[in-house]
Short mmCIF file of N, CA and C in Angstrom, two decimals:
data_model
loop_
_atom_site.label_atom_id
_atom_site.label_comp_id
_atom_site.label_asym_id
_atom_site.label_seq_id
_atom_site.Cartn_x
_atom_site.Cartn_y
_atom_site.Cartn_z
N MET L 1 106.28 30.10 184.59
CA MET L 1 106.55 30.69 183.30
C MET L 1 107.42 31.93 183.48
N THR L 2 108.27 32.20 182.53
CA THR L 2 109.18 33.33 182.58
C THR L 2 108.44 34.63 182.31
N LEU L 3 108.76 35.66 183.09
CA LEU L 3 108.21 36.99 182.88
C LEU L 3 109.21 37.81 182.07
N VAL L 4 108.76 38.35 180.94
CA VAL L 4 109.61 39.18 180.09
C VAL L 4 109.09 40.61 180.20
N LEU L 5 109.99 41.53 180.53
CA LEU L 5 109.66 42.94 180.65
C LEU L 5 110.15 43.67 179.40
N VAL L 6 109.21 44.28 178.70
CA VAL L 6 109.50 45.01 177.47
C VAL L 6 108.91 46.40 177.62
N ALA L 7 109.65 47.44 177.23
CA ALA L 7 109.14 48.80 177.26
C ALA L 7 108.78 49.21 175.83
N ALA L 8 107.67 49.93 175.69
CA ALA L 8 107.22 50.40 174.38
C ALA L 8 106.87 51.88 174.47
N VAL L 9 106.92 52.54 173.31
CA VAL L 9 106.63 53.97 173.29
C VAL L 9 105.76 54.32 172.09
N ALA L 10 104.79 55.19 172.34
CA ALA L 10 103.99 55.77 171.26
C ALA L 10 104.62 57.12 170.94
N LEU L 11 105.39 57.17 169.87
CA LEU L 11 105.94 58.43 169.39
C LEU L 11 104.82 59.16 168.67
N VAL L 12 104.49 60.36 169.11
CA VAL L 12 103.37 61.11 168.55
C VAL L 12 103.93 62.37 167.89
N ASP L 13 103.68 62.51 166.58
CA ASP L 13 104.20 63.69 165.87
C ASP L 13 103.25 64.88 166.01
N ARG L 14 103.61 66.00 165.41
CA ARG L 14 102.82 67.24 165.54
C ARG L 14 101.43 67.10 164.94
N ASP L 15 101.24 66.16 164.02
CA ASP L 15 99.93 65.94 163.40
C ASP L 15 99.08 64.93 164.16
N GLY L 16 99.57 64.45 165.31
CA GLY L 16 98.82 63.49 166.11
C GLY L 16 98.93 62.06 165.61
N ARG L 17 99.89 61.81 164.70
CA ARG L 17 100.10 60.44 164.21
C ARG L 17 101.08 59.71 165.12
N VAL L 18 100.95 58.38 165.16
CA VAL L 18 101.78 57.53 166.00
C VAL L 18 102.64 56.64 165.11
N LEU L 19 103.90 56.49 165.48
CA LEU L 19 104.82 55.66 164.70
C LEU L 19 104.64 54.19 165.08
N LEU L 20 104.41 53.36 164.05
CA LEU L 20 104.39 51.91 164.22
C LEU L 20 105.52 51.31 163.39
N ALA L 21 106.06 50.20 163.87
CA ALA L 21 107.13 49.49 163.16
C ALA L 21 106.67 48.05 162.94
N ARG L 22 106.98 47.53 161.75
CA ARG L 22 106.61 46.14 161.45
C ARG L 22 107.73 45.21 161.83
N ARG L 23 107.37 44.15 162.56
CA ARG L 23 108.35 43.15 162.97
C ARG L 23 108.92 42.45 161.73
N PRO L 24 110.22 42.16 161.74
CA PRO L 24 110.84 41.53 160.57
C PRO L 24 110.28 40.14 160.29
N GLN L 25 110.33 39.75 159.04
CA GLN L 25 109.87 38.42 158.62
C GLN L 25 110.77 37.35 159.20
N GLY L 26 110.18 36.20 159.52
CA GLY L 26 110.95 35.04 159.97
C GLY L 26 111.09 34.92 161.47
N GLY L 27 110.77 35.96 162.23
CA GLY L 27 110.92 35.90 163.68
C GLY L 27 109.59 35.76 164.38
N PHE L 28 109.62 35.87 165.67
CA PHE L 28 108.43 35.79 166.51
C PHE L 28 107.48 36.92 166.13
N LEU L 29 106.22 36.60 165.87
CA LEU L 29 105.19 37.57 165.49
C LEU L 29 105.57 38.37 164.25
N SER L 30 106.26 37.72 163.33
CA SER L 30 106.75 38.41 162.14
C SER L 30 105.61 39.03 161.33
N GLY L 31 105.89 40.20 160.79
CA GLY L 31 104.95 40.90 159.94
C GLY L 31 103.91 41.73 160.67
N LEU L 32 103.83 41.61 161.99
CA LEU L 32 102.86 42.40 162.74
C LEU L 32 103.45 43.77 163.09
N TRP L 33 102.57 44.74 163.25
CA TRP L 33 102.97 46.11 163.58
C TRP L 33 102.96 46.29 165.09
N GLU L 34 103.90 47.09 165.59
CA GLU L 34 104.01 47.30 167.03
C GLU L 34 104.55 48.69 167.31
N PHE L 35 104.46 49.06 168.59
CA PHE L 35 105.09 50.29 169.03
C PHE L 35 106.59 50.05 169.18
N PRO L 36 107.43 51.03 168.84
CA PRO L 36 108.88 50.84 169.03
C PRO L 36 109.21 50.58 170.50
N GLY L 37 110.30 49.87 170.70
CA GLY L 37 110.76 49.57 172.05
C GLY L 37 111.49 48.25 172.05
N GLY L 38 111.61 47.65 173.23
CA GLY L 38 112.30 46.37 173.30
C GLY L 38 112.51 45.92 174.74
N LYS L 39 113.19 44.80 174.86
CA LYS L 39 113.46 44.19 176.16
C LYS L 39 114.42 45.04 176.97
N LEU L 40 114.20 45.01 178.27
CA LEU L 40 115.12 45.70 179.17
C LEU L 40 116.37 44.85 179.35
N GLU L 41 117.52 45.49 179.35
CA GLU L 41 118.77 44.82 179.66
C GLU L 41 118.98 44.88 181.17
N ALA L 42 119.87 44.06 181.68
CA ALA L 42 120.12 44.00 183.13
C ALA L 42 120.44 45.39 183.67
N GLY L 43 119.73 45.77 184.74
CA GLY L 43 119.99 47.04 185.39
C GLY L 43 119.32 48.25 184.76
N GLU L 44 118.61 48.07 183.64
CA GLU L 44 117.95 49.19 182.98
C GLU L 44 116.56 49.45 183.54
N THR L 45 116.19 50.72 183.55
CA THR L 45 114.80 51.09 183.80
C THR L 45 114.08 51.05 182.46
N PRO L 46 112.75 51.02 182.46
CA PRO L 46 112.04 51.08 181.17
C PRO L 46 112.41 52.32 180.35
N GLU L 47 112.57 53.45 181.02
CA GLU L 47 112.94 54.68 180.31
C GLU L 47 114.32 54.57 179.67
N GLN L 48 115.28 54.02 180.39
CA GLN L 48 116.63 53.84 179.84
C GLN L 48 116.60 52.90 178.65
N ALA L 49 115.80 51.84 178.75
CA ALA L 49 115.69 50.89 177.65
C ALA L 49 115.11 51.58 176.41
N LEU L 50 114.10 52.41 176.59
CA LEU L 50 113.50 53.10 175.44
C LEU L 50 114.48 54.07 174.80
N ILE L 51 115.20 54.82 175.60
CA ILE L 51 116.19 55.75 175.05
C ILE L 51 117.20 54.99 174.21
N ARG L 52 117.69 53.85 174.72
CA ARG L 52 118.66 53.02 174.00
C ARG L 52 118.04 52.44 172.73
N GLU L 53 116.85 51.85 172.86
CA GLU L 53 116.20 51.20 171.72
C GLU L 53 115.86 52.20 170.61
N LEU L 54 115.39 53.39 170.98
CA LEU L 54 115.05 54.38 169.95
C LEU L 54 116.27 54.81 169.15
N GLU L 55 117.40 54.92 169.82
CA GLU L 55 118.62 55.26 169.09
C GLU L 55 119.07 54.08 168.22
N GLU L 56 119.04 52.86 168.76
CA GLU L 56 119.49 51.68 168.00
C GLU L 56 118.57 51.38 166.81
N GLU L 57 117.25 51.42 167.02
CA GLU L 57 116.30 51.00 165.99
C GLU L 57 115.93 52.10 165.01
N LEU L 58 115.88 53.36 165.51
CA LEU L 58 115.33 54.45 164.69
C LEU L 58 116.28 55.62 164.49
N GLY L 59 117.41 55.63 165.21
CA GLY L 59 118.37 56.71 165.06
C GLY L 59 117.91 58.04 165.63
N ILE L 60 117.01 58.01 166.61
CA ILE L 60 116.55 59.24 167.23
C ILE L 60 116.95 59.27 168.70
N LEU L 61 117.05 60.48 169.23
CA LEU L 61 117.42 60.67 170.62
C LEU L 61 116.25 61.29 171.37
N THR L 62 116.00 60.79 172.55
CA THR L 62 115.03 61.42 173.44
C THR L 62 115.58 61.36 174.85
N TRP L 63 114.83 61.90 175.79
CA TRP L 63 115.30 62.04 177.15
C TRP L 63 114.24 61.50 178.10
N GLN L 64 114.66 61.10 179.28
CA GLN L 64 113.73 60.52 180.24
C GLN L 64 112.59 61.49 180.55
N SER L 65 112.88 62.79 180.60
CA SER L 65 111.85 63.78 180.91
C SER L 65 110.78 63.88 179.82
N CYS L 66 111.05 63.32 178.64
CA CYS L 66 110.10 63.36 177.52
C CYS L 66 109.28 62.08 177.41
N LEU L 67 109.51 61.13 178.29
CA LEU L 67 108.79 59.85 178.28
C LEU L 67 107.76 59.84 179.40
N ALA L 68 106.49 59.92 179.05
CA ALA L 68 105.41 59.93 180.04
C ALA L 68 104.71 58.58 180.05
N PRO L 69 104.66 57.89 181.20
CA PRO L 69 103.97 56.60 181.26
C PRO L 69 102.47 56.80 181.05
N LEU L 70 101.88 55.94 180.19
CA LEU L 70 100.45 56.04 179.90
C LEU L 70 99.67 54.86 180.49
N THR L 71 100.10 53.64 180.17
CA THR L 71 99.39 52.44 180.61
C THR L 71 100.35 51.26 180.47
N PHE L 72 99.84 50.05 180.61
CA PHE L 72 100.68 48.88 180.41
C PHE L 72 99.83 47.74 179.86
N ALA L 73 100.51 46.78 179.29
CA ALA L 73 99.87 45.56 178.81
C ALA L 73 100.47 44.37 179.53
N SER L 74 99.63 43.38 179.77
CA SER L 74 100.06 42.10 180.34
C SER L 74 99.44 41.02 179.47
N HIS L 75 100.28 40.12 178.95
CA HIS L 75 99.75 39.08 178.06
C HIS L 75 100.52 37.79 178.28
N ALA L 76 99.80 36.67 178.30
CA ALA L 76 100.41 35.36 178.43
C ALA L 76 100.56 34.74 177.05
N TYR L 77 101.77 34.74 176.53
CA TYR L 77 102.09 33.98 175.32
C TYR L 77 102.38 32.54 175.73
N GLU L 78 102.49 31.63 174.77
CA GLU L 78 102.72 30.22 175.11
C GLU L 78 104.03 30.01 175.86
N GLU L 79 105.09 30.72 175.43
CA GLU L 79 106.42 30.49 175.99
C GLU L 79 106.77 31.38 177.16
N PHE L 80 106.07 32.52 177.34
CA PHE L 80 106.43 33.48 178.38
C PHE L 80 105.25 34.40 178.67
N ASP L 81 105.33 35.07 179.82
CA ASP L 81 104.38 36.12 180.17
C ASP L 81 105.04 37.46 179.89
N LEU L 82 104.30 38.34 179.25
CA LEU L 82 104.83 39.65 178.86
C LEU L 82 104.22 40.74 179.73
N LEU L 83 105.06 41.63 180.22
CA LEU L 83 104.62 42.84 180.89
C LEU L 83 105.25 44.00 180.13
N MET L 84 104.40 44.93 179.64
CA MET L 84 104.90 45.98 178.76
C MET L 84 104.30 47.33 179.12
N PRO L 85 105.09 48.19 179.81
CA PRO L 85 104.63 49.56 180.00
C PRO L 85 104.67 50.32 178.67
N LEU L 86 103.65 51.15 178.45
CA LEU L 86 103.61 51.99 177.24
C LEU L 86 103.77 53.44 177.67
N PHE L 87 104.74 54.10 177.06
CA PHE L 87 105.01 55.50 177.31
C PHE L 87 104.57 56.32 176.10
N ILE L 88 104.35 57.60 176.32
CA ILE L 88 104.07 58.56 175.25
C ILE L 88 105.28 59.46 175.14
N CYS L 89 105.66 59.78 173.91
CA CYS L 89 106.77 60.71 173.69
C CYS L 89 106.40 61.64 172.53
N ARG L 90 106.48 62.93 172.77
CA ARG L 90 106.18 63.93 171.75
C ARG L 90 107.41 64.73 171.34
N LYS L 91 108.53 64.50 172.00
CA LYS L 91 109.73 65.30 171.72
C LYS L 91 110.94 64.38 171.59
N TRP L 92 111.61 64.50 170.45
CA TRP L 92 112.84 63.75 170.21
C TRP L 92 113.67 64.53 169.21
N GLN L 93 114.91 64.12 169.07
CA GLN L 93 115.83 64.78 168.15
C GLN L 93 116.15 63.81 167.02
N GLY L 94 116.08 64.30 165.79
CA GLY L 94 116.37 63.48 164.62
C GLY L 94 115.10 63.04 163.92
N THR L 95 115.29 62.32 162.83
CA THR L 95 114.19 61.79 162.04
C THR L 95 114.21 60.27 162.14
N ALA L 96 113.08 59.70 162.51
CA ALA L 96 113.00 58.24 162.65
C ALA L 96 113.27 57.56 161.31
N MET L 97 114.28 56.70 161.30
CA MET L 97 114.67 55.94 160.12
C MET L 97 114.77 54.47 160.50
N PRO L 98 114.39 53.57 159.60
CA PRO L 98 114.44 52.13 159.93
C PRO L 98 115.87 51.58 159.88
N LYS L 99 116.57 51.61 161.00
CA LYS L 99 117.97 51.17 161.05
C LYS L 99 118.13 49.66 161.07
N GLU L 100 117.03 48.91 161.31
CA GLU L 100 117.12 47.45 161.37
C GLU L 100 116.29 46.80 160.27
N GLY L 101 116.06 47.54 159.19
CA GLY L 101 115.36 46.99 158.04
C GLY L 101 113.86 46.86 158.20
N GLN L 102 113.31 47.38 159.27
CA GLN L 102 111.87 47.27 159.51
C GLN L 102 111.11 48.33 158.71
N ASP L 103 109.85 48.05 158.40
CA ASP L 103 108.98 49.05 157.80
C ASP L 103 108.46 49.95 158.91
N LEU L 104 108.29 51.24 158.59
CA LEU L 104 107.74 52.19 159.54
C LEU L 104 106.51 52.85 158.92
N ALA L 105 105.57 53.22 159.77
CA ALA L 105 104.38 53.92 159.29
C ALA L 105 103.92 54.90 160.37
N TRP L 106 103.64 56.14 159.95
CA TRP L 106 103.02 57.14 160.83
C TRP L 106 101.53 56.99 160.65
N VAL L 107 100.82 56.64 161.71
CA VAL L 107 99.43 56.21 161.63
C VAL L 107 98.54 57.11 162.50
N ARG L 108 97.44 57.55 161.93
CA ARG L 108 96.43 58.28 162.71
C ARG L 108 95.70 57.26 163.59
N PRO L 109 95.32 57.65 164.81
CA PRO L 109 94.63 56.70 165.70
C PRO L 109 93.39 56.07 165.06
N SER L 110 92.70 56.80 164.20
CA SER L 110 91.51 56.23 163.54
C SER L 110 91.86 55.13 162.56
N GLU L 111 93.14 55.00 162.19
CA GLU L 111 93.59 54.00 161.21
C GLU L 111 94.28 52.81 161.86
N PHE L 112 94.36 52.75 163.19
CA PHE L 112 95.05 51.65 163.86
C PHE L 112 94.54 50.29 163.40
N GLY L 113 93.25 50.17 163.13
CA GLY L 113 92.66 48.89 162.74
C GLY L 113 93.20 48.32 161.45
N ARG L 114 93.83 49.13 160.63
CA ARG L 114 94.41 48.67 159.35
C ARG L 114 95.76 47.99 159.52
N TYR L 115 96.29 48.03 160.74
CA TYR L 115 97.63 47.50 161.00
C TYR L 115 97.54 46.35 161.99
N PRO L 116 97.68 45.10 161.53
CA PRO L 116 97.60 43.95 162.45
C PRO L 116 98.73 44.02 163.48
N MET L 117 98.36 43.87 164.75
CA MET L 117 99.31 44.01 165.85
C MET L 117 99.32 42.76 166.72
N PRO L 118 100.39 42.55 167.49
CA PRO L 118 100.44 41.42 168.40
C PRO L 118 99.33 41.51 169.45
N PRO L 119 98.92 40.38 170.01
CA PRO L 119 97.84 40.37 171.00
C PRO L 119 98.11 41.29 172.19
N ALA L 120 99.35 41.42 172.61
CA ALA L 120 99.66 42.27 173.77
C ALA L 120 99.43 43.75 173.47
N ASP L 121 99.60 44.16 172.22
CA ASP L 121 99.48 45.57 171.86
C ASP L 121 98.03 46.01 171.69
N ARG L 122 97.17 45.11 171.25
CA ARG L 122 95.79 45.49 170.90
C ARG L 122 95.03 46.19 172.02
N PRO L 123 95.10 45.72 173.30
CA PRO L 123 94.35 46.42 174.35
C PRO L 123 94.83 47.86 174.61
N LEU L 124 96.03 48.17 174.15
CA LEU L 124 96.57 49.52 174.35
C LEU L 124 95.93 50.55 173.41
N LEU L 125 95.41 50.09 172.29
CA LEU L 125 94.92 51.01 171.25
C LEU L 125 93.76 51.89 171.71
N PRO L 126 92.70 51.37 172.33
CA PRO L 126 91.62 52.26 172.77
C PRO L 126 92.08 53.30 173.80
N ILE L 127 92.98 52.90 174.68
CA ILE L 127 93.49 53.83 175.68
C ILE L 127 94.27 54.95 175.00
N LEU L 128 95.11 54.57 174.05
CA LEU L 128 95.89 55.56 173.31
C LEU L 128 94.98 56.47 172.49
N ARG L 129 93.99 55.89 171.83
CA ARG L 129 93.02 56.68 171.04
C ARG L 129 92.33 57.72 171.91
N ASP L 130 91.90 57.31 173.10
CA ASP L 130 91.21 58.22 174.02
C ASP L 130 92.13 59.34 174.48
N TRP L 131 93.39 59.02 174.69
CA TRP L 131 94.35 60.00 175.17
C TRP L 131 94.68 61.02 174.09
N LEU L 132 94.75 60.56 172.83
CA LEU L 132 95.09 61.47 171.74
C LEU L 132 93.87 62.25 171.30
#
C-alpha cells in the first residue's frame, strides 16, 4: 500500500483556541473538520510544506522556528496509509482567511467533539487537549 506523508498544524491563538478547516464538499472525507496542512511535495520537509500550505490555504506566513513538533498520527485508509506529523504554531503573520473556499472555525479544546474529524485526526485530540 502507498504511504502518504501529510503535515498538519494546530494554530493556537492568544485565547487558546485552535483553527480547524472543513474539507470541501465532493472530495475525499468531504465536510469533515481537520487541522490545516497538506501533502509534502518532492524534496520538502514537513515544516516547509506547512509554511507553503498555510500561505496557499489561509494567506498567513510563519517560520520554521515557530513550528514545534507535538505528535503524529498513523492511519490505514482503504486506498493508502497516512503518516501525519502534527506541529503546534502560536506565531504567524496575517489573519487566517479561507483562500480555497473552506469553512474555518476557531475552536476551544473542550469543543473539539462538536466538529466531526477524519479518523486519522481523532487520536491527536486528547494529546493536543493535554498540551493546551
